[in-house]
Amino acid sequence: MVVLDQHEFLCEEERRLKDDRERKKYWKRWGPYVAERQWATGELGFNDTRCVHSFDFLKERLFGLSNPQGNHGESIKEAHFHLDNTPTRFPYELLLQENAKRGKSEKEYQLIDTGVFNDNRYWDIFIETAKESDDGDELLFRVTAYNRGPESAPVHIIPHMWFRNTWSWGREPAEKKPLVWKAGPLAAQSQHWKLGDRYLQLSPSPGIGRSPRDIMPRMLFTENDTNFERLYKGKNEQPYVKDAFHRCIVDGEEQAVNPKGRGTKSAAWYAFDEGDGVGPGECAVVRFRLSRRYEDYLDEELFDDIIEKRRTEADEFYWRISPLPMADDLRNIQRQALSGMMWTKQHYHFIWDQWANGDPAMPSPPRGRKDVRNQNWKHMYLDDVLSMPDSWEYPFFAAWDTAFHCIPLSMIDPDFAKKQLDLLTREWYMHPNGQLPAYEWNFGDVNPPVHAWAVFRTFKIERKMYGRQDLDFLERVFQKLLLNFTWWVNRKDFDGKNVFEGGFLGLDNIGLFNRSEPLPTGGVLEQADSTGWMAFYCLSMLNISLELAKHRRIYEDIASKFFEHFILISDAMTFKSGDKESSLWNEEDGFYYDAISWGGPWSMQLPVRSLVGLIPLYAVLTLEPELINKFPSFKKRLDWFIENRNDMAGRNTASMKQRGRGERLLLSLVSKERLEKILKKMLDETEFLSDHGIRSLSKYHRDQPYSMDVNGQEFKVSYVPGDSDSGLFGGNSNWRGPIWLCVNFLLVESLLRFYMFYGDSFLVECPTGSKDYMHLGQVAEEIQHRIQHLFARGDDGRRAVNGRDDLLDFDPHWKDYLWFHEYFDADSGRGLGSTHQCGWTGLIAKVIHDTGINCRLPQTPRTPSTAAAHYFDDIFSRNPGPAHSKPRRLRRSSTRSIGARSDFSSGYGGEGTVSVEGVGEGERRKQCEEDNMHVVTYVTDQLHRLRTHDSAVFDHEDEFEAQFDRD
């Protein structure tokens, strides 16, 4: 959306989101809300928000390995990609056997490694879904299967419609059991007591090859009940069970399906097997729709027109997200990242009472279930669509992952992002004591306290991109976070001295010991990262307090509280008085370390150079002088503290008394001197800085591992750039070297905040030893560029994330599609861990939004400066004419490229203007042209702002801090 002259200009998708937000129409009732490993779900599970009525395609649920079956933890073994949200025998046994015999030092054996794609002998299948322009309950589906191989081959496409089996639980009366039955030769009707009647309407498919005969689907029906006879040698209550379609189609058991054409599960069997099947390079197409109305036939031409219109509207929507010109390759990466965030929304259902006590009509759970993990979370009643880290490996939420998800989500659907953050603080999620649930495996584990930051960032992104501010959301969640902050202070500060022992904190195996368990050495682990996170939490709450104080002055008092608490934490972390107090700062190394404390003066630092020592950089905030002056109560308290507690203020940062750029004040855990020392290591390519971002463990530990002997057992930390060599937490993640986007994203923001205070005068060597000096805004951009180089295609045509795989890098049918991995090899950039939009990796969309316009080429040497001339090696021209005329297309020429640079002939306006189906099409087209004219004006203004500054940070200051509102 573009806001000019207090008027919002919306594209079609934005109009629908607005209708949903204002409850005029419910556009989100149906979506891909089911996990790909759940029940019998296959490709593109599509269902209602309560996961009652569902659809899927092609095959059984996606295949993957569990922790004991693989050398690097849980892993999906499929090849599929998430695009707009808007074969040979599958080698099951080979994948199991090969991964089982590989050690942790070896790469995982993936589907691509098996050779099944050799000679292009595979089907390339595109599944498209669309909703009608004015009705989110009318769903259209098109499946197109391309034969990429050199020979003809048959293919079977089998759309499913089914109901989740809730009737067998014994919690619903028999009359509420849903039903699906054959309503016509090309239709099935479903009936549900709450969702009402729906019709699955099918279209004949064009014949294959030269055959003029249409392919007609065969309707199949059964019950969605477990086959107890096959699984447990038990007895089935009725003859038609959930594996009936496989037995009928694959095994030829005709008696497996219900001949009466009814049940709770149905399928339409399209068999493209006439002659030799589909020819090489040709395709099979299946069209069908889910509707509340019954029609005799589907108008295929109108059907395709609607899908193409939705595609055009999606093009415009994603272009509006980042309208500034950038490389086509980066725009493609951003769009797939945002699309992945949409596809990984899943329905999550967990009710503690039902989990602990079981269902009335089912066998009772084990007696000890109530006494294992999660026994203290009896209040939990979760029945929501949540943003999941991954569409397969994570069929459950993770709290701190969710916070990061909301940053890219707020770019495209801020209402959904806000709901995610709101839900985690609601009484049926948050523990009565104030703790946020971590994840299903153990709700009581402790994740980093990033939600206050995510709440404020989501609030600011919505205001900046969409021109509206949701103060009710900000205040509502802030009130709940006060409870969570109190929980941290009361439960995770053992000695009451503002040095925190958070425990696990989501960083799995980053330390010497399992931080979720008692130390084998005895004592308590005082954590630099936990204390840094809490200081960061303080400043995030301070930021929100000041924002709310603009509207309700009572929040000035709360802002003062968080200001003083931050100073206390800062003092505890940085101050050392003789030998009586320990410090987490090591002056000799110029770095922060964890320490084991046995009480009193007895403590020992653990000199592991890891992300733990960088996290204190997160706790930084600049205060605008205009903002401080606007709040006399807060200013009075701040001035009193500086005057009367100058010992504490002086020990922390000199900037408590000194002003920075723009007369700003700085709150930070680190002084300028300590910042320089930390950055010297962080920007050293032999330590933390890699070609693809900041490592989670210094490369120093490759040759200098740190170890400790405890009661005859050796504990050791060494640098591992890729997959984990540790068995901690199942060995399915690694914080001992790889690149993680979530923590890099926060480091970039911290550097930008420091730059807002220090300005151009504070220069550091980047990389260390290069003799190139940059201010911190440029350092932030350099890290952002390196992160983008994980995905961007280089001059050699390769993407680092693909691990030099020729199929992924060069094959025309694969090279433009990407997997968004959980983390990345710090030396090569190869993607690792979960593969399908692992939540926080979607942050790349925001990184591209912020710096994509000036992102330098992968593998291009970094120049000493980032002047505007370096950013704008392309020439732009604009001559849109008067507002009422048809705007001319923007054109540009380029002297450099990242992959294929966009020609920016966007077609918005002119012959590319979006047409709108329905009444008033001419008027809507005219409105689109006027809206696009304003977009052109917006783009031109933004380009001018970028040209006139040395760093893009100027355009993003508003997102980071509670700025003074001059209006």
PDB file of C-alpha atoms in Angstrom, residues 50 104 192 264 307 417-418 452 461 466 513 626 726 731 812 861 865 871 950-951:
ATOM      1  CA  ARG A  50     -10.162 -25.725  12.452  1.00  0.00           C
ATOM      2  CA  LYS A 104      27.838 -37.009  11.922  1.00  0.00           C
ATOM      3  CA  HIS A 192     -20.943 -30.891   8.026  1.00  0.00           C
ATOM      4  CA  THR A 264     -16.187 -39.423   5.098  1.00  0.00           C
ATOM      5  CA  ILE A 307      -6.607 -18.128 -11.839  1.00  0.00           C
ATOM      6  CA  ALA A 417       1.479 -11.155  12.531  1.00  0.00           C
ATOM      7  CA  LYS A 418      -0.140  -9.226  15.381  1.00  0.00           C
ATOM      8  CA  ALA A 452       8.630  -7.216  23.158  1.00  0.00           C
ATOM      9  CA  ILE A 461       6.438  -1.838  10.217  1.00  0.00           C
ATOM     10  CA  TYR A 466       0.539   0.700   5.691  1.00  0.00           C
ATOM     11  CA  PHE A 513      27.087 -28.179  28.858  1.00  0.00           C
ATOM     12  CA  GLU A 626      12.716  15.903  21.340  1.00  0.00           C
ATOM     13  CA  SER A 726      27.086 -33.164  18.978  1.00  0.00           C
ATOM     14  CA  GLY A 731      21.820 -33.424  17.056  1.00  0.00           C
ATOM     15  CA  PRO A 812      16.196 -24.652 -16.197  1.00  0.00           C
ATOM     16  CA  PRO A 861      35.331  -7.252  -3.613  1.00  0.00           C
ATOM     17  CA  SER A 865      33.173   3.369   0.709  1.00  0.00           C
ATOM     18  CA  TYR A 871      24.574   2.379  -5.124  1.00  0.00           C
ATOM     19  CA  ASP A 950      25.429   7.775   2.082  1.00  0.00           C
ATOM     20  CA  SER A 951      23.528   4.980   3.804  1.00  0.00           C
TER      21      SER A 951
END
